[in-house]
């Protein structure tokens, strides 16, 4: 297995002879190797505390990639018997990894009383056929961010609520010499598709049927997806969004937002702390709104996030892994970790901690989460193939080389070929 980076953390110089060794695979954002110093320090403190309280458990962690690349690493490791005891798993990987038969159900260790402290839909998102396969520890909202004063300077007391209003906003931004917005459009990228998915769901589209078969290219679903593609194309044609957006991801958009070259920016709520750190004047001046859609439709943001899952089948090792998960997701620990990055909590008690209670933007997100409008990604193995296929068609649509209808057909052909391969195994 290709390892992007390996960091070994031996918790304690003197451990008992009977110590359980736990190897954890983790995305760097959720370890002491995190890029944000506050997050890295918080994880180091948490690991140190766990060491002190559990001298019979020896932790070693390896920093992994994210996205579809990391999913392939897990699938390769499953085939070669090289999986860790414990891992951080992006929610969209779980259905595919469950097929390997090596991700352990947690029903026997995660009590109903404990689960009641979690956002219900976040637990539902990691439950397949009645088995709970992971413990969520945050979620993310994706939509449009804006400086409040910029919105007002362009003549809007509140963000545009419909597509027609958004086009009026685009004309005002263009007259002021800035782009109206920038949306991620990099191909082969689940994050790109998450922004599309919010619009697609809001327009009434569905990805798969009740059996998990792709249906996004049929009937009303097709119409919804074609409309999403056409919205990207329309903004570029009007000059409200740059054509080279197809080479820009969420991180690449942020500098344009900071310098005022775009009036709104598509991003994740997980970037809140980065926004504040990079541009302190945004604190107290940052707003967010869901994608405006045609005909008064309401966008449906995807409920996403990383989780902890256990691969260890040995009862003693599984129990040790569960002790770590219980510790790291306890409200006092995960609250500090969530706040350091600005993540939206899924452990209900975290909302009452100072960062979330005192920040108006986070209170706005709390209202969004508690409204129940966010929707989990479908827990089906074909999901990653769908999102990559969608995002790969954006460049052709934005450039005008293909029509939205052709984009849907192309995505269908890619997805159905893979779906048939998966179902024929």
GROMACS .gro file of C-alpha atoms in nm:
model
  425
    1UNK     CA    1   0.000   0.000   0.000
    2UNK     CA    2   0.125   0.344  -0.093
    3UNK     CA    3   0.161   0.560   0.216
    4UNK     CA    4   0.156   0.933   0.167
    5UNK     CA    5   0.298   1.005   0.506
    6UNK     CA    6   0.360   0.804   0.819
    7UNK     CA    7   0.366   0.954   1.163
    8UNK     CA    8   0.418   0.726   1.460
    9UNK     CA    9   0.291   0.828   1.799
   10UNK     CA   10   0.399   0.598   2.081
   11UNK     CA   11   0.188   0.693   2.378
   12UNK     CA   12   0.405   0.629   2.679
   13UNK     CA   13   0.762   0.509   2.713
   14UNK     CA   14   0.673   0.238   2.960
   15UNK     CA   15   0.363   0.038   2.876
   16UNK     CA   16   0.251  -0.289   3.034
   17UNK     CA   17   0.360  -0.611   2.872
   18UNK     CA   18  -0.006  -0.686   2.801
   19UNK     CA   19  -0.066  -0.356   2.618
   20UNK     CA   20  -0.295  -0.370   2.315
   21UNK     CA   21  -0.146  -0.217   2.001
   22UNK     CA   22  -0.385  -0.007   1.792
   23UNK     CA   23  -0.289   0.111   1.446
   24UNK     CA   24  -0.509   0.402   1.334
   25UNK     CA   25  -0.534   0.534   0.980
   26UNK     CA   26  -0.640   0.897   0.983
   27UNK     CA   27  -0.679   1.196   0.755
   28UNK     CA   28  -0.418   1.458   0.859
   29UNK     CA   29  -0.688   1.713   0.950
   30UNK     CA   30  -0.786   1.490   1.241
   31UNK     CA   31  -0.448   1.420   1.401
   32UNK     CA   32  -0.164   1.609   1.571
   33UNK     CA   33  -0.033   1.658   1.216
   34UNK     CA   34  -0.325   1.890   1.126
   35UNK     CA   35  -0.242   2.204   0.931
   36UNK     CA   36  -0.433   2.434   1.167
   37UNK     CA   37  -0.216   2.478   1.481
   38UNK     CA   38  -0.517   2.497   1.712
   39UNK     CA   39  -0.645   2.166   1.577
   40UNK     CA   40  -0.304   1.997   1.589
   41UNK     CA   41  -0.253   2.111   1.949
   42UNK     CA   42  -0.600   1.997   2.052
   43UNK     CA   43  -0.542   1.650   1.907
   44UNK     CA   44  -0.205   1.627   2.079
   45UNK     CA   45  -0.364   1.715   2.413
   46UNK     CA   46  -0.638   1.459   2.354
   47UNK     CA   47  -0.390   1.185   2.267
   48UNK     CA   48  -0.178   1.271   2.570
   49UNK     CA   49  -0.482   1.252   2.795
   50UNK     CA   50  -0.583   0.918   2.648
   51UNK     CA   51  -0.230   0.790   2.712
   52UNK     CA   52  -0.248   0.890   3.075
   53UNK     CA   53  -0.589   0.731   3.126
   54UNK     CA   54  -0.520   0.412   2.926
   55UNK     CA   55  -0.162   0.292   2.980
   56UNK     CA   56  -0.264  -0.053   2.855
   57UNK     CA   57  -0.330   0.075   2.501
   58UNK     CA   58  -0.047   0.165   2.266
   59UNK     CA   59  -0.146   0.389   1.971
   60UNK     CA   60   0.027   0.426   1.638
   61UNK     CA   61  -0.126   0.637   1.365
   62UNK     CA   62  -0.062   0.668   0.995
   63UNK     CA   63  -0.173   0.979   0.810
   64UNK     CA   64  -0.371   0.894   0.499
   65UNK     CA   65  -0.514   1.082   0.203
   66UNK     CA   66  -0.876   1.180   0.158
   67UNK     CA   67  -1.137   1.134  -0.113
   68UNK     CA   68  -1.162   0.846  -0.358
   69UNK     CA   69  -0.785   0.787  -0.351
   70UNK     CA   70  -0.798   0.687   0.015
   71UNK     CA   71  -1.101   0.464  -0.047
   72UNK     CA   72  -0.898   0.271  -0.300
   73UNK     CA   73  -0.620   0.232  -0.044
   74UNK     CA   74  -0.865   0.078   0.201
   75UNK     CA   75  -1.004  -0.159  -0.061
   76UNK     CA   76  -0.653  -0.265  -0.162
   77UNK     CA   77  -0.557  -0.320   0.201
   78UNK     CA   78  -0.872  -0.525   0.258
   79UNK     CA   79  -0.775  -0.754  -0.027
   80UNK     CA   80  -0.424  -0.804   0.109
   81UNK     CA   81  -0.516  -0.837   0.478
   82UNK     CA   82  -0.332  -0.516   0.564
   83UNK     CA   83  -0.606  -0.310   0.729
   84UNK     CA   84  -0.551  -0.122   1.057
   85UNK     CA   85  -0.738  -0.195   1.376
   86UNK     CA   86  -0.911   0.144   1.368
   87UNK     CA   87  -0.960   0.414   1.103
   88UNK     CA   88  -1.117   0.746   1.022
   89UNK     CA   89  -1.355   0.690   0.732
   90UNK     CA   90  -1.523   0.948   0.514
   91UNK     CA   91  -1.893   0.868   0.526
   92UNK     CA   92  -1.921   0.797   0.153
   93UNK     CA   93  -1.663   0.516   0.176
   94UNK     CA   94  -1.857   0.304   0.422
   95UNK     CA   95  -2.101   0.124   0.195
   96UNK     CA   96  -1.817   0.018  -0.035
   97UNK     CA   97  -1.592  -0.090   0.253
   98UNK     CA   98  -1.873  -0.288   0.417
   99UNK     CA   99  -1.873  -0.508   0.106
  100UNK     CA  100  -1.527  -0.635   0.204
  101UNK     CA  101  -1.678  -0.793   0.516
  102UNK     CA  102  -1.404  -0.649   0.737
  103UNK     CA  103  -1.564  -0.337   0.887
  104UNK     CA  104  -1.707  -0.438   1.223
  105UNK     CA  105  -2.067  -0.356   1.326
  106UNK     CA  106  -2.082  -0.150   1.644
  107UNK     CA  107  -2.431  -0.235   1.767
  108UNK     CA  108  -2.287  -0.447   2.048
  109UNK     CA  109  -2.066  -0.168   2.187
  110UNK     CA  110  -2.250   0.157   2.106
  111UNK     CA  111  -2.550   0.173   2.335
  112UNK     CA  112  -2.886   0.321   2.237
  113UNK     CA  113  -2.853   0.561   2.531
  114UNK     CA  114  -2.522   0.694   2.397
  115UNK     CA  115  -2.650   0.719   2.037
  116UNK     CA  116  -2.936   0.940   2.161
  117UNK     CA  117  -2.677   1.217   2.211
  118UNK     CA  118  -2.597   1.219   1.837
  119UNK     CA  119  -2.770   1.390   1.548
  120UNK     CA  120  -3.006   1.112   1.440
  121UNK     CA  121  -2.952   1.150   1.068
  122UNK     CA  122  -2.575   1.125   1.110
  123UNK     CA  123  -2.620   0.782   1.271
  124UNK     CA  124  -2.867   0.678   1.004
  125UNK     CA  125  -2.606   0.765   0.742
  126UNK     CA  126  -2.367   0.498   0.876
  127UNK     CA  127  -2.634   0.231   0.931
  128UNK     CA  128  -2.679  -0.037   0.666
  129UNK     CA  129  -2.933  -0.318   0.701
  130UNK     CA  130  -2.968  -0.244   1.071
  131UNK     CA  131  -2.594  -0.256   1.141
  132UNK     CA  132  -2.412   0.056   1.263
  133UNK     CA  133  -2.065   0.061   1.108
  134UNK     CA  134  -1.908   0.387   1.230
  135UNK     CA  135  -1.933   0.675   1.475
  136UNK     CA  136  -1.970   1.023   1.315
  137UNK     CA  137  -1.792   1.310   1.486
  138UNK     CA  138  -1.880   1.612   1.271
  139UNK     CA  139  -2.074   1.715   0.964
  140UNK     CA  140  -2.033   1.983   0.700
  141UNK     CA  141  -2.267   2.219   0.518
  142UNK     CA  142  -2.187   2.332   0.166
  143UNK     CA  143  -2.329   2.638  -0.001
  144UNK     CA  144  -2.242   3.004  -0.060
  145UNK     CA  145  -2.056   3.238   0.175
  146UNK     CA  146  -2.051   3.617   0.150
  147UNK     CA  147  -1.925   3.924   0.338
  148UNK     CA  148  -2.233   4.097   0.477
  149UNK     CA  149  -2.103   4.444   0.391
  150UNK     CA  150  -2.033   4.342   0.030
  151UNK     CA  151  -2.385   4.210  -0.011
  152UNK     CA  152  -2.521   4.541   0.116
  153UNK     CA  153  -2.290   4.745  -0.107
  154UNK     CA  154  -2.433   4.561  -0.407
  155UNK     CA  155  -2.781   4.667  -0.305
  156UNK     CA  156  -2.903   4.350  -0.132
  157UNK     CA  157  -3.021   4.353   0.230
  158UNK     CA  158  -3.033   3.973   0.227
  159UNK     CA  159  -2.888   3.705   0.000
  160UNK     CA  160  -3.073   3.614  -0.321
  161UNK     CA  161  -3.334   3.348  -0.252
  162UNK     CA  162  -3.420   3.245  -0.611
  163UNK     CA  163  -3.227   3.186  -0.931
  164UNK     CA  164  -3.381   3.494  -1.086
  165UNK     CA  165  -3.268   3.708  -0.790
  166UNK     CA  166  -2.923   3.550  -0.813
  167UNK     CA  167  -2.891   3.658  -1.175
  168UNK     CA  168  -2.988   4.012  -1.072
  169UNK     CA  169  -2.719   3.992  -0.805
  170UNK     CA  170  -2.475   3.870  -1.070
  171UNK     CA  171  -2.546   4.175  -1.286
  172UNK     CA  172  -2.486   4.406  -0.988
  173UNK     CA  173  -2.157   4.232  -0.908
  174UNK     CA  174  -2.046   4.253  -1.270
  175UNK     CA  175  -2.119   4.625  -1.278
  176UNK     CA  176  -1.905   4.661  -0.966
  177UNK     CA  177  -1.618   4.483  -1.143
  178UNK     CA  178  -1.623   4.153  -0.953
  179UNK     CA  179  -1.748   3.802  -1.015
  180UNK     CA  180  -2.082   3.717  -0.857
  181UNK     CA  181  -1.966   3.376  -0.744
  182UNK     CA  182  -1.722   3.089  -0.781
  183UNK     CA  183  -1.829   2.726  -0.752
  184UNK     CA  184  -1.586   2.430  -0.737
  185UNK     CA  185  -1.584   2.248  -1.070
  186UNK     CA  186  -1.274   2.025  -1.061
  187UNK     CA  187  -1.333   1.686  -1.222
  188UNK     CA  188  -1.305   1.342  -1.058
  189UNK     CA  189  -1.388   1.509  -0.728
  190UNK     CA  190  -1.656   1.421  -0.474
  191UNK     CA  191  -1.642   1.769  -0.318
  192UNK     CA  192  -1.738   1.924  -0.652
  193UNK     CA  193  -2.032   1.685  -0.676
  194UNK     CA  194  -2.147   1.768  -0.323
  195UNK     CA  195  -2.222   2.123  -0.436
  196UNK     CA  196  -2.406   1.987  -0.740
  197UNK     CA  197  -2.593   1.740  -0.520
  198UNK     CA  198  -2.738   2.016  -0.302
  199UNK     CA  199  -2.891   2.173  -0.612
  200UNK     CA  200  -2.994   1.840  -0.767
  201UNK     CA  201  -3.181   1.729  -0.456
  202UNK     CA  202  -3.342   2.071  -0.422
  203UNK     CA  203  -3.476   2.039  -0.777
  204UNK     CA  204  -3.633   1.706  -0.688
  205UNK     CA  205  -3.368   1.470  -0.823
  206UNK     CA  206  -3.274   1.130  -0.681
  207UNK     CA  207  -2.944   0.949  -0.737
  208UNK     CA  208  -3.052   0.588  -0.686
  209UNK     CA  209  -3.370   0.389  -0.634
  210UNK     CA  210  -3.469   0.190  -0.325
  211UNK     CA  211  -3.245  -0.100  -0.435
  212UNK     CA  212  -2.942   0.126  -0.489
  213UNK     CA  213  -2.955   0.125  -0.868
  214UNK     CA  214  -2.860   0.455  -1.039
  215UNK     CA  215  -3.161   0.653  -1.168
  216UNK     CA  216  -3.020   1.005  -1.195
  217UNK     CA  217  -3.047   0.992  -1.576
  218UNK     CA  218  -3.418   0.909  -1.589
  219UNK     CA  219  -3.727   1.130  -1.611
  220UNK     CA  220  -3.748   1.409  -1.354
  221UNK     CA  221  -3.407   1.313  -1.217
  222UNK     CA  222  -3.251   1.375  -1.557
  223UNK     CA  223  -3.428   1.711  -1.584
  224UNK     CA  224  -3.293   1.814  -1.244
  225UNK     CA  225  -2.934   1.718  -1.331
  226UNK     CA  226  -2.948   1.888  -1.670
  227UNK     CA  227  -3.069   2.201  -1.493
  228UNK     CA  228  -2.774   2.189  -1.252
  229UNK     CA  229  -2.527   2.162  -1.541
  230UNK     CA  230  -2.702   2.448  -1.722
  231UNK     CA  231  -2.675   2.674  -1.416
  232UNK     CA  232  -2.295   2.644  -1.426
  233UNK     CA  233  -2.296   2.714  -1.798
  234UNK     CA  234  -2.530   3.014  -1.765
  235UNK     CA  235  -2.317   3.185  -1.503
  236UNK     CA  236  -2.003   3.146  -1.715
  237UNK     CA  237  -2.176   3.261  -2.034
  238UNK     CA  238  -2.299   3.575  -1.858
  239UNK     CA  239  -1.954   3.644  -1.715
  240UNK     CA  240  -2.076   3.612  -1.358
  241UNK     CA  241  -1.831   3.324  -1.296
  242UNK     CA  242  -1.489   3.267  -1.459
  243UNK     CA  243  -1.457   2.989  -1.717
  244UNK     CA  244  -1.137   2.857  -1.557
  245UNK     CA  245  -1.344   2.758  -1.256
  246UNK     CA  246  -1.307   2.401  -1.386
  247UNK     CA  247  -0.950   2.402  -1.254
  248UNK     CA  248  -1.041   2.539  -0.910
  249UNK     CA  249  -1.144   2.353  -0.595
  250UNK     CA  250  -1.274   2.488  -0.263
  251UNK     CA  251  -0.927   2.581  -0.139
  252UNK     CA  252  -0.841   2.749  -0.467
  253UNK     CA  253  -1.150   2.969  -0.451
  254UNK     CA  254  -1.076   3.116  -0.108
  255UNK     CA  255  -0.800   3.362  -0.215
  256UNK     CA  256  -1.039   3.522  -0.467
  257UNK     CA  257  -1.292   3.560  -0.188
  258UNK     CA  258  -1.041   3.718   0.049
  259UNK     CA  259  -0.934   3.978  -0.208
  260UNK     CA  260  -1.291   4.066  -0.301
  261UNK     CA  261  -1.260   3.940  -0.660
  262UNK     CA  262  -1.576   3.735  -0.608
  263UNK     CA  263  -1.876   3.852  -0.406
  264UNK     CA  264  -1.974   3.501  -0.297
  265UNK     CA  265  -1.781   3.176  -0.276
  266UNK     CA  266  -1.891   2.815  -0.260
  267UNK     CA  267  -1.727   2.646   0.033
  268UNK     CA  268  -1.771   2.411   0.326
  269UNK     CA  269  -1.860   2.506   0.681
  270UNK     CA  270  -1.543   2.316   0.772
  271UNK     CA  271  -1.350   2.619   0.639
  272UNK     CA  272  -1.492   2.863   0.894
  273UNK     CA  273  -1.182   2.874   1.112
  274UNK     CA  274  -0.963   2.912   0.801
  275UNK     CA  275  -1.180   3.204   0.687
  276UNK     CA  276  -1.140   3.373   1.026
  277UNK     CA  277  -0.766   3.304   1.051
  278UNK     CA  278  -0.688   3.411   0.696
  279UNK     CA  279  -0.907   3.723   0.700
  280UNK     CA  280  -0.990   3.834   1.058
  281UNK     CA  281  -1.225   4.106   0.927
  282UNK     CA  282  -1.465   3.831   0.820
  283UNK     CA  283  -1.539   3.741   1.183
  284UNK     CA  284  -1.882   3.886   1.250
  285UNK     CA  285  -1.912   3.987   0.882
  286UNK     CA  286  -1.956   3.642   0.726
  287UNK     CA  287  -2.291   3.508   0.611
  288UNK     CA  288  -2.401   3.190   0.439
  289UNK     CA  289  -2.694   3.086   0.225
  290UNK     CA  290  -2.813   2.783   0.032
  291UNK     CA  291  -2.787   2.775  -0.346
  292UNK     CA  292  -3.067   2.980  -0.506
  293UNK     CA  293  -3.267   2.761  -0.744
  294UNK     CA  294  -3.521   2.816  -1.024
  295UNK     CA  295  -3.894   2.829  -0.953
  296UNK     CA  296  -3.850   2.890  -0.582
  297UNK     CA  297  -3.704   2.543  -0.513
  298UNK     CA  298  -3.499   2.503  -0.194
  299UNK     CA  299  -3.151   2.350  -0.200
  300UNK     CA  300  -3.091   2.043   0.016
  301UNK     CA  301  -2.735   2.042   0.156
  302UNK     CA  302  -2.564   1.705   0.191
  303UNK     CA  303  -2.500   1.574   0.542
  304UNK     CA  304  -2.134   1.472   0.521
  305UNK     CA  305  -1.842   1.409   0.751
  306UNK     CA  306  -1.573   1.176   0.880
  307UNK     CA  307  -1.637   0.887   1.115
  308UNK     CA  308  -1.448   0.634   1.327
  309UNK     CA  309  -1.473   0.270   1.224
  310UNK     CA  310  -1.321  -0.051   1.365
  311UNK     CA  311  -1.167  -0.331   1.160
  312UNK     CA  312  -1.033  -0.535   1.453
  313UNK     CA  313  -1.235  -0.854   1.501
  314UNK     CA  314  -1.043  -0.980   1.807
  315UNK     CA  315  -1.269  -0.897   2.107
  316UNK     CA  316  -0.988  -0.754   2.319
  317UNK     CA  317  -0.856  -0.532   2.041
  318UNK     CA  318  -1.206  -0.423   1.938
  319UNK     CA  319  -1.278  -0.327   2.300
  320UNK     CA  320  -0.960  -0.118   2.312
  321UNK     CA  321  -1.053   0.052   1.984
  322UNK     CA  322  -1.397   0.128   2.120
  323UNK     CA  323  -1.250   0.284   2.433
  324UNK     CA  324  -1.055   0.523   2.212
  325UNK     CA  325  -1.366   0.613   2.010
  326UNK     CA  326  -1.569   0.671   2.327
  327UNK     CA  327  -1.297   0.899   2.459
  328UNK     CA  328  -1.234   1.100   2.142
  329UNK     CA  329  -1.607   1.155   2.077
  330UNK     CA  330  -1.699   1.252   2.433
  331UNK     CA  331  -1.853   1.604   2.435
  332UNK     CA  332  -1.566   1.772   2.620
  333UNK     CA  333  -1.303   1.625   2.386
  334UNK     CA  334  -1.478   1.635   2.050
  335UNK     CA  335  -1.617   1.980   2.132
  336UNK     CA  336  -1.268   2.129   2.144
  337UNK     CA  337  -1.164   1.939   1.831
  338UNK     CA  338  -1.475   2.049   1.639
  339UNK     CA  339  -1.435   2.411   1.746
  340UNK     CA  340  -1.070   2.424   1.647
  341UNK     CA  341  -1.162   2.359   1.285
  342UNK     CA  342  -1.507   2.517   1.290
  343UNK     CA  343  -1.683   2.189   1.212
  344UNK     CA  344  -2.056   2.147   1.261
  345UNK     CA  345  -2.110   1.912   1.556
  346UNK     CA  346  -2.315   1.593   1.551
  347UNK     CA  347  -2.281   1.535   1.927
  348UNK     CA  348  -2.571   1.745   2.052
  349UNK     CA  349  -2.408   1.880   2.371
  350UNK     CA  350  -2.130   2.047   2.173
  351UNK     CA  351  -2.370   2.315   2.047
  352UNK     CA  352  -2.377   2.461   2.399
  353UNK     CA  353  -2.001   2.518   2.414
  354UNK     CA  354  -1.877   2.880   2.384
  355UNK     CA  355  -1.752   2.877   2.023
  356UNK     CA  356  -2.088   2.755   1.893
  357UNK     CA  357  -2.303   2.948   2.137
  358UNK     CA  358  -2.131   3.284   2.076
  359UNK     CA  359  -2.071   3.282   1.699
  360UNK     CA  360  -2.375   3.407   1.501
  361UNK     CA  361  -2.274   3.208   1.193
  362UNK     CA  362  -2.254   2.884   1.391
  363UNK     CA  363  -2.596   2.955   1.538
  364UNK     CA  364  -2.721   2.995   1.182
  365UNK     CA  365  -2.579   2.653   1.101
  366UNK     CA  366  -2.742   2.510   1.410
  367UNK     CA  367  -3.080   2.623   1.277
  368UNK     CA  368  -3.003   2.458   0.941
  369UNK     CA  369  -2.902   2.130   1.105
  370UNK     CA  370  -3.194   2.121   1.346
  371UNK     CA  371  -3.439   2.201   1.065
  372UNK     CA  372  -3.380   1.846   0.940
  373UNK     CA  373  -3.336   1.968   0.584
  374UNK     CA  374  -2.984   1.831   0.536
  375UNK     CA  375  -2.981   1.491   0.368
  376UNK     CA  376  -2.725   1.210   0.406
  377UNK     CA  377  -2.545   1.082   0.100
  378UNK     CA  378  -2.694   0.750  -0.014
  379UNK     CA  379  -2.518   0.456   0.151
  380UNK     CA  380  -2.462   0.260  -0.168
  381UNK     CA  381  -2.137   0.130  -0.322
  382UNK     CA  382  -2.198   0.306  -0.655
  383UNK     CA  383  -2.209   0.653  -0.497
  384UNK     CA  384  -1.837   0.743  -0.549
  385UNK     CA  385  -1.861   0.645  -0.914
  386UNK     CA  386  -2.163   0.871  -0.963
  387UNK     CA  387  -1.999   1.175  -0.806
  388UNK     CA  388  -1.679   1.136  -1.008
  389UNK     CA  389  -1.876   1.092  -1.329
  390UNK     CA  390  -2.081   1.405  -1.264
  391UNK     CA  391  -1.784   1.625  -1.185
  392UNK     CA  392  -1.589   1.497  -1.484
  393UNK     CA  393  -1.856   1.635  -1.720
  394UNK     CA  394  -1.849   1.991  -1.587
  395UNK     CA  395  -1.550   2.111  -1.789
  396UNK     CA  396  -1.717   2.019  -2.117
  397UNK     CA  397  -2.044   2.186  -2.018
  398UNK     CA  398  -1.880   2.505  -1.890
  399UNK     CA  399  -1.674   2.539  -2.209
  400UNK     CA  400  -1.977   2.473  -2.428
  401UNK     CA  401  -1.820   2.165  -2.587
  402UNK     CA  402  -2.110   1.945  -2.476
  403UNK     CA  403  -2.470   2.013  -2.379
  404UNK     CA  404  -2.613   1.936  -2.033
  405UNK     CA  405  -2.807   1.648  -2.193
  406UNK     CA  406  -2.486   1.501  -2.335
  407UNK     CA  407  -2.319   1.541  -1.996
  408UNK     CA  408  -2.595   1.336  -1.832
  409UNK     CA  409  -2.565   1.068  -2.101
  410UNK     CA  410  -2.188   1.049  -2.059
  411UNK     CA  411  -2.216   1.020  -1.682
  412UNK     CA  412  -2.484   0.752  -1.721
  413UNK     CA  413  -2.265   0.542  -1.950
  414UNK     CA  414  -1.970   0.553  -1.709
  415UNK     CA  415  -2.178   0.477  -1.402
  416UNK     CA  416  -2.386   0.197  -1.552
  417UNK     CA  417  -2.078   0.017  -1.683
  418UNK     CA  418  -1.934   0.016  -1.333
  419UNK     CA  419  -2.269  -0.070  -1.173
  420UNK     CA  420  -2.302  -0.374  -1.395
  421UNK     CA  421  -1.949  -0.480  -1.304
  422UNK     CA  422  -2.025  -0.445  -0.932
  423UNK     CA  423  -2.353  -0.635  -0.949
  424UNK     CA  424  -2.207  -0.916  -1.162
  425UNK     CA  425  -1.938  -1.003  -0.906
   0.00000   0.00000   0.00000
